[in-house]
Amino acid sequence: MSLGSADWPLWEVFVRARRGVSHVHAGTVHAPDSELALQHARDLFTRRSEGVSLWVVRSADITASDPDDRESLFDPALDKTFRHPTDFDLPDQVANM
Amino acid sequence: MDALLTYVLRQGDRALVLAQRLQEVITHAPEIEEDMALANLALDLIGQARTLYTYAGQVEGLDHDEDHFAYWRDQHEFLNPLLVEQPNGDFAHVIVRQFLHDAYALPFWSTMTSSTDEVLAALAQKAVKETGYHLRHSRSWVVRLGDGTGESHRRAQRAVDALWRFTGELFEADDVERELVAAGVAADPDSIRQAWQATVSEALDEATLTEPAAGVMQTGGRSGRHSEAFSYLVGELQVVARAHPGASW
């Protein structure tokens, strides 16, 4: 017995754990539309009180960086040491940084 | 049998039997996410049934626990309405059965929050939240299937037509109901029917589905008269408990 098979699009799920913090990527679900994507996300990611808010966005709508562009996008940061906070002396009065 | 005991068992059996039907389709839904959704509905219903059976044991006063009511009664002792024992068909059939049930269960539990019976009122506080989500899920699907493709519309309409005759039993008032309504314990079936009718008509309309004309309603489940298919459901539900009496894990 099968109730049928679906070819539903993939949705990225973001969960906000509590008020005041950002939504964090939690995983993905398949769903035919955004309303059901929210319901599926609720069932999969928040049933043990993990969150107070959910976002879903079509995975196809995300533009991701290409791994082949890694050098041009990210490497230059390494040799610009002036961008790193290690060049600054922290006053002793600053306890936690 | 005591009116309160009958009433509590009718509600407990409604929840357990629908949960059993839902469990049968897990791994057969269109996607694993929907398997999870149906399993969550079933788990909520089993939780409600457990509370109701435990309370039934207290009302009955014979030291019976929840397992007694689930596993050691025979099918004619089950008092669920016929709607929830209807066998699974295609996905539209599973969803429409759930929707017709949830549209009843939400106003039922919401009314029961003000029951004069403290145990039922406390359970209702929890159940009304769970059921609100169940209705949201099943209603979403009814609208999508009805107002979806030609094939999904045809299947959803077929399910509505096939299941409609089992809806009248949900609102039947017999001596048990009348006595408990008068005592403020039970929910008045007439007011629940009005809420159900409004929910169902609105959803079917949005789903472009046709509401069947009022016709003859099938009845009997709440008095212990069940369909042939129900005997297989009860057999599968009880086989492990009866093959290994007293086993625990």
Coordinates of C-alpha atoms in Angstrom, one line a residue:
Chain A
M1 CA 0.0 0.0 0.0
S2 CA 1.3 3.4 -0.9
L3 CA -0.5 6.7 -0.7
G4 CA 1.4 8.0 -3.6
S5 CA 4.8 9.7 -4.1
A6 CA 5.6 13.3 -4.4
D7 CA 8.3 15.5 -5.9
W8 CA 8.1 18.3 -3.5
P9 CA 10.6 21.2 -3.5
L10 CA 13.2 21.5 -0.7
W11 CA 12.9 24.3 1.9
E12 CA 15.6 25.6 4.2
V13 CA 14.5 25.9 7.8
F14 CA 15.6 28.5 10.3
V15 CA 14.7 28.3 14.0
R16 CA 14.9 31.1 16.5
A17 CA 15.5 29.4 19.9
R18 CA 14.3 32.3 22.0
R19 CA 13.5 35.9 21.9
G20 CA 16.5 38.2 21.3
V21 CA 18.6 35.7 19.3
S22 CA 18.9 35.3 15.6
H23 CA 17.2 32.6 13.5
V24 CA 19.7 29.8 13.0
H25 CA 19.7 27.3 10.1
A26 CA 18.4 24.0 11.4
G27 CA 18.0 21.8 8.3
T28 CA 15.7 21.2 5.4
V29 CA 12.3 19.8 4.7
H30 CA 10.3 18.8 1.6
A31 CA 6.9 20.4 1.2
P32 CA 4.5 21.4 -1.6
D33 CA 4.3 25.0 -0.4
S34 CA 5.4 27.4 2.3
E35 CA 2.5 26.9 4.7
L36 CA 3.1 23.1 4.7
A37 CA 6.8 23.7 4.9
L38 CA 6.2 25.5 8.1
Q39 CA 4.1 22.7 9.4
H40 CA 6.7 20.1 8.5
A41 CA 9.4 22.2 10.0
R42 CA 7.4 22.5 13.2
D43 CA 7.0 18.7 13.4
L44 CA 10.7 18.0 12.7
F45 CA 12.6 20.8 14.4
T46 CA 10.5 22.3 17.2
R47 CA 8.6 19.5 18.8
R48 CA 10.8 19.4 21.9
S49 CA 10.4 23.1 22.5
E50 CA 13.5 24.1 20.5
G51 CA 12.1 27.4 19.2
V52 CA 9.7 30.3 19.3
S53 CA 9.8 31.3 15.7
L54 CA 10.3 29.5 12.3
W55 CA 11.4 30.7 8.9
V56 CA 11.3 28.7 5.7
V57 CA 12.7 29.7 2.4
R58 CA 12.9 27.8 -0.9
S59 CA 16.3 26.3 -1.2
A60 CA 16.2 27.2 -4.9
D61 CA 16.0 30.8 -4.0
I62 CA 19.3 30.9 -2.2
T63 CA 22.3 32.1 -4.1
A64 CA 25.3 30.3 -2.7
S65 CA 29.0 31.1 -3.3
D66 CA 30.9 28.7 -5.5
P67 CA 33.5 26.5 -3.8
D68 CA 35.8 27.2 -6.7
D69 CA 35.7 30.9 -5.9
R70 CA 37.1 30.3 -2.4
E71 CA 40.5 31.8 -3.1
S72 CA 39.3 35.0 -4.6
L73 CA 36.5 35.4 -2.0
F74 CA 38.1 34.5 1.2
D75 CA 41.9 34.1 1.1
P76 CA 42.8 37.8 0.8
A77 CA 41.6 38.3 4.3
L78 CA 44.4 36.1 5.6
D79 CA 47.3 38.4 4.6
K80 CA 45.7 41.7 5.7
T81 CA 46.7 41.3 9.3
F82 CA 45.6 44.9 10.1
R83 CA 42.0 43.6 9.9
H84 CA 42.6 41.1 12.7
P85 CA 42.0 42.3 16.2
T86 CA 45.4 40.8 17.3
D87 CA 47.1 44.1 16.4
F88 CA 45.3 45.9 19.1
D89 CA 46.3 46.0 22.7
L90 CA 43.4 45.6 25.1
P91 CA 43.4 47.8 28.2
D92 CA 43.5 45.7 31.3
Q93 CA 40.1 47.1 32.4
V94 CA 38.4 45.2 29.6
A95 CA 37.8 41.9 31.3
N96 CA 35.9 39.9 28.6
M97 CA 36.5 40.3 24.9
Chain B
M1 CA -22.7 0.9 32.4
D2 CA -22.3 4.2 34.2
A3 CA -22.9 7.2 31.9
L4 CA -19.6 8.9 32.7
L5 CA -17.7 5.7 32.1
T6 CA -19.4 5.2 28.7
Y7 CA -18.7 8.8 27.8
V8 CA -15.1 8.6 28.7
L9 CA -14.6 5.4 26.8
R10 CA -16.3 6.8 23.7
Q11 CA -13.8 9.6 23.7
G12 CA -10.8 7.4 24.5
D13 CA -11.7 4.9 21.9
R14 CA -12.2 7.6 19.3
A15 CA -8.7 8.8 19.9
L16 CA -7.0 5.3 20.1
V17 CA -8.8 3.9 17.0
L18 CA -7.9 6.9 14.8
A19 CA -4.3 6.8 16.0
Q20 CA -4.2 3.1 15.1
R21 CA -5.5 3.9 11.5
L22 CA -2.9 6.7 11.2
Q23 CA -0.1 4.4 12.3
E24 CA -1.0 1.9 9.5
V25 CA -0.1 4.5 6.9
I26 CA 3.3 5.6 8.4
T27 CA 6.0 5.0 5.7
H28 CA 3.3 5.3 3.0
A29 CA 2.8 9.0 2.9
P30 CA 3.9 11.0 -0.2
E31 CA 7.1 12.2 1.6
I32 CA 8.8 11.3 4.9
E33 CA 7.9 14.7 6.2
E34 CA 4.2 13.9 5.9
D35 CA 4.9 10.5 7.6
M36 CA 6.2 12.5 10.5
A37 CA 3.2 14.8 10.5
L38 CA 0.8 11.9 10.6
A39 CA 2.8 10.1 13.3
N40 CA 2.7 13.3 15.4
L41 CA -1.1 13.4 15.1
A42 CA -1.2 9.7 16.2
L43 CA 1.0 10.3 19.2
D44 CA -1.1 13.2 20.4
L45 CA -4.2 11.0 20.1
I46 CA -2.6 8.1 21.9
G47 CA -1.7 10.5 24.7
Q48 CA -5.3 11.7 25.0
A49 CA -6.5 8.1 24.9
R50 CA -4.1 7.1 27.8
T51 CA -5.4 9.9 30.0
L52 CA -9.0 9.0 29.2
Y53 CA -8.4 5.3 29.9
T54 CA -6.7 5.9 33.2
Y55 CA -9.6 8.1 34.2
A56 CA -12.1 5.4 33.0
G57 CA -10.3 3.0 35.3
Q58 CA -10.9 5.4 38.3
V59 CA -14.6 5.9 37.3
E60 CA -15.2 2.2 36.9
G61 CA -13.5 1.4 40.2
L62 CA -12.3 -2.1 39.3
D63 CA -8.6 -1.4 39.4
H64 CA -8.3 -1.5 35.6
D65 CA -5.3 0.4 34.0
E66 CA -5.1 2.0 30.6
D67 CA -3.7 -1.2 29.0
H68 CA -6.8 -3.1 30.1
F69 CA -9.1 -0.8 28.1
A70 CA -6.8 -0.8 25.0
Y71 CA -5.8 -4.5 24.9
W72 CA -8.2 -6.6 26.9
R73 CA -11.6 -5.5 25.7
D74 CA -13.3 -7.2 22.7
Q75 CA -14.4 -5.3 19.7
H76 CA -18.1 -5.0 20.7
E77 CA -16.8 -3.2 23.9
F78 CA -15.2 -0.4 21.9
L79 CA -17.4 2.7 21.7
N80 CA -15.7 4.8 19.0
P81 CA -17.7 6.4 16.3
L82 CA -17.6 4.6 12.9
L83 CA -15.9 7.5 11.2
V84 CA -12.5 6.9 12.8
E85 CA -12.4 3.1 12.1
Q86 CA -12.9 3.5 8.3
P87 CA -10.1 1.8 6.6
N88 CA -7.3 3.8 4.9
G89 CA -7.6 4.4 1.2
D90 CA -5.5 6.8 -0.8
F91 CA -3.9 9.9 0.8
A92 CA -7.0 12.0 0.1
H93 CA -9.1 9.5 2.0
V94 CA -6.8 9.6 5.0
I95 CA -6.8 13.4 5.0
V96 CA -10.5 13.9 4.6
R97 CA -11.2 11.4 7.4
Q98 CA -8.8 13.3 9.6
F99 CA -10.3 16.7 8.7
L100 CA -13.9 15.6 9.3
H101 CA -12.8 14.3 12.7
D102 CA -10.6 17.3 13.6
A103 CA -13.5 19.7 12.8
Y104 CA -15.4 17.8 15.4
A105 CA -12.6 17.4 18.0
L106 CA -11.6 21.0 18.2
P107 CA -15.1 22.4 19.3
F108 CA -15.5 19.3 21.4
W109 CA -12.3 19.9 23.4
S110 CA -12.8 23.6 23.5
T111 CA -16.2 23.2 25.1
M112 CA -14.9 20.6 27.5
T113 CA -12.4 23.1 29.0
S114 CA -15.4 24.3 31.0
S115 CA -16.7 20.9 31.9
T116 CA -17.8 20.5 35.5
D117 CA -15.7 17.3 35.6
E118 CA -12.2 18.5 36.6
V119 CA -10.3 15.6 35.1
L120 CA -11.9 16.1 31.7
A121 CA -11.6 19.9 31.9
A122 CA -7.8 19.5 32.6
L123 CA -7.3 17.1 29.7
A124 CA -9.2 19.5 27.5
Q125 CA -6.8 22.3 28.2
K126 CA -4.0 20.2 26.7
A127 CA -6.0 18.6 24.0
V128 CA -7.4 21.8 22.6
K129 CA -3.9 23.0 21.7
E130 CA -3.0 19.7 20.0
T131 CA -6.3 19.5 18.1
G132 CA -6.0 23.1 16.9
Y133 CA -2.8 22.0 15.1
H134 CA -4.3 18.8 13.8
L135 CA -7.2 20.8 12.2
R136 CA -4.8 23.3 10.7
H137 CA -2.8 20.5 9.1
S138 CA -5.7 18.4 7.8
R139 CA -7.6 21.5 6.6
S140 CA -4.5 22.8 4.7
W141 CA -4.4 19.5 2.9
V142 CA -8.1 19.3 2.1
V143 CA -7.8 22.7 0.5
R144 CA -4.7 21.8 -1.5
L145 CA -6.1 18.5 -2.7
G146 CA -9.5 19.9 -3.5
D147 CA -8.2 23.0 -5.2
G148 CA -5.2 21.2 -6.7
T149 CA -5.0 19.1 -9.9
G150 CA -8.0 17.4 -11.5
E151 CA -6.9 14.1 -10.2
S152 CA -6.4 15.3 -6.6
H153 CA -9.8 17.1 -6.7
R154 CA -11.5 13.9 -8.0
R155 CA -10.0 11.8 -5.2
A156 CA -10.7 14.3 -2.5
Q157 CA -14.4 14.6 -3.6
R158 CA -14.6 10.8 -3.7
A159 CA -13.3 10.6 -0.1
V160 CA -15.8 13.3 1.1
D161 CA -18.7 11.4 -0.6
A162 CA -17.6 8.1 0.9
L163 CA -17.1 9.3 4.5
W164 CA -20.0 11.8 4.8
R165 CA -22.5 9.2 6.0
F166 CA -20.3 8.5 9.1
T167 CA -20.4 12.1 10.3
G168 CA -23.9 12.2 11.7
E169 CA -23.0 9.7 14.5
L170 CA -20.6 12.3 16.0
F171 CA -23.5 14.4 17.1
E172 CA -26.0 11.8 18.2
A173 CA -27.5 12.5 21.6
D174 CA -28.6 9.4 23.5
D175 CA -29.5 9.1 27.2
V176 CA -25.8 9.0 28.2
E177 CA -25.1 12.4 26.5
R178 CA -28.3 14.0 27.7
E179 CA -27.7 13.1 31.3
L180 CA -24.1 14.4 31.2
V181 CA -25.0 17.5 29.3
A182 CA -27.6 18.3 31.9
A183 CA -25.0 17.9 34.6
G184 CA -22.5 20.2 32.8
V185 CA -20.0 17.4 32.3
A186 CA -20.5 16.7 28.6
A187 CA -20.4 19.0 25.6
D188 CA -23.7 19.7 24.0
P189 CA -23.7 17.8 20.6
D190 CA -25.9 20.4 18.9
S191 CA -23.6 23.3 19.5
I192 CA -20.6 21.2 18.4
R193 CA -22.5 20.2 15.2
Q194 CA -23.0 23.9 14.4
A195 CA -19.3 24.6 14.8
W196 CA -18.4 21.5 12.8
Q197 CA -20.8 22.5 10.0
A198 CA -19.3 26.0 9.8
T199 CA -15.7 24.7 9.7
V200 CA -16.5 22.0 7.1
S201 CA -18.6 24.1 4.8
E202 CA -16.0 26.9 4.7
A203 CA -13.1 24.5 4.0
L204 CA -15.0 22.5 1.3
D205 CA -16.0 25.7 -0.3
E206 CA -12.4 27.0 -0.3
A207 CA -11.3 23.6 -1.6
T208 CA -13.9 23.8 -4.5
L209 CA -15.4 20.5 -3.2
T210 CA -19.1 19.8 -3.2
E211 CA -20.7 19.2 0.2
P212 CA -22.9 16.1 -0.1
A213 CA -26.6 16.5 0.4
A214 CA -28.0 15.5 3.8
G215 CA -28.8 11.8 3.6
V216 CA -29.1 8.6 5.7
M217 CA -26.3 8.5 8.3
Q218 CA -24.7 5.2 9.4
T219 CA -24.5 4.7 13.1
G220 CA -23.7 2.0 15.7
G221 CA -20.0 2.4 16.7
R222 CA -20.7 4.3 19.9
S223 CA -23.0 1.4 21.0
G224 CA -20.4 -1.2 20.1
R225 CA -21.6 -2.2 16.7
H226 CA -18.7 -2.0 14.3
S227 CA -17.7 -2.8 10.7
E228 CA -16.0 -6.0 9.6
A229 CA -12.8 -4.1 8.9
F230 CA -12.7 -3.1 12.6
S231 CA -12.1 -6.6 13.7
Y232 CA -8.8 -6.6 11.9
L233 CA -7.8 -3.3 13.4
V234 CA -8.5 -4.6 16.9
G235 CA -6.7 -7.9 16.2
E236 CA -3.5 -6.0 15.1
L237 CA -3.8 -3.6 18.0
Q238 CA -4.0 -6.4 20.6
V239 CA -2.0 -9.3 19.2
V240 CA 1.2 -8.6 21.0
A241 CA -0.4 -7.8 24.4
R242 CA -2.5 -11.0 24.2
A243 CA 0.3 -13.3 22.9
H244 CA 2.6 -12.2 25.8
P245 CA 0.3 -11.3 28.7
G246 CA 1.9 -9.1 31.3
A247 CA 5.1 -8.5 29.2
S248 CA 6.8 -5.2 29.7
W249 CA 9.5 -3.4 27.8

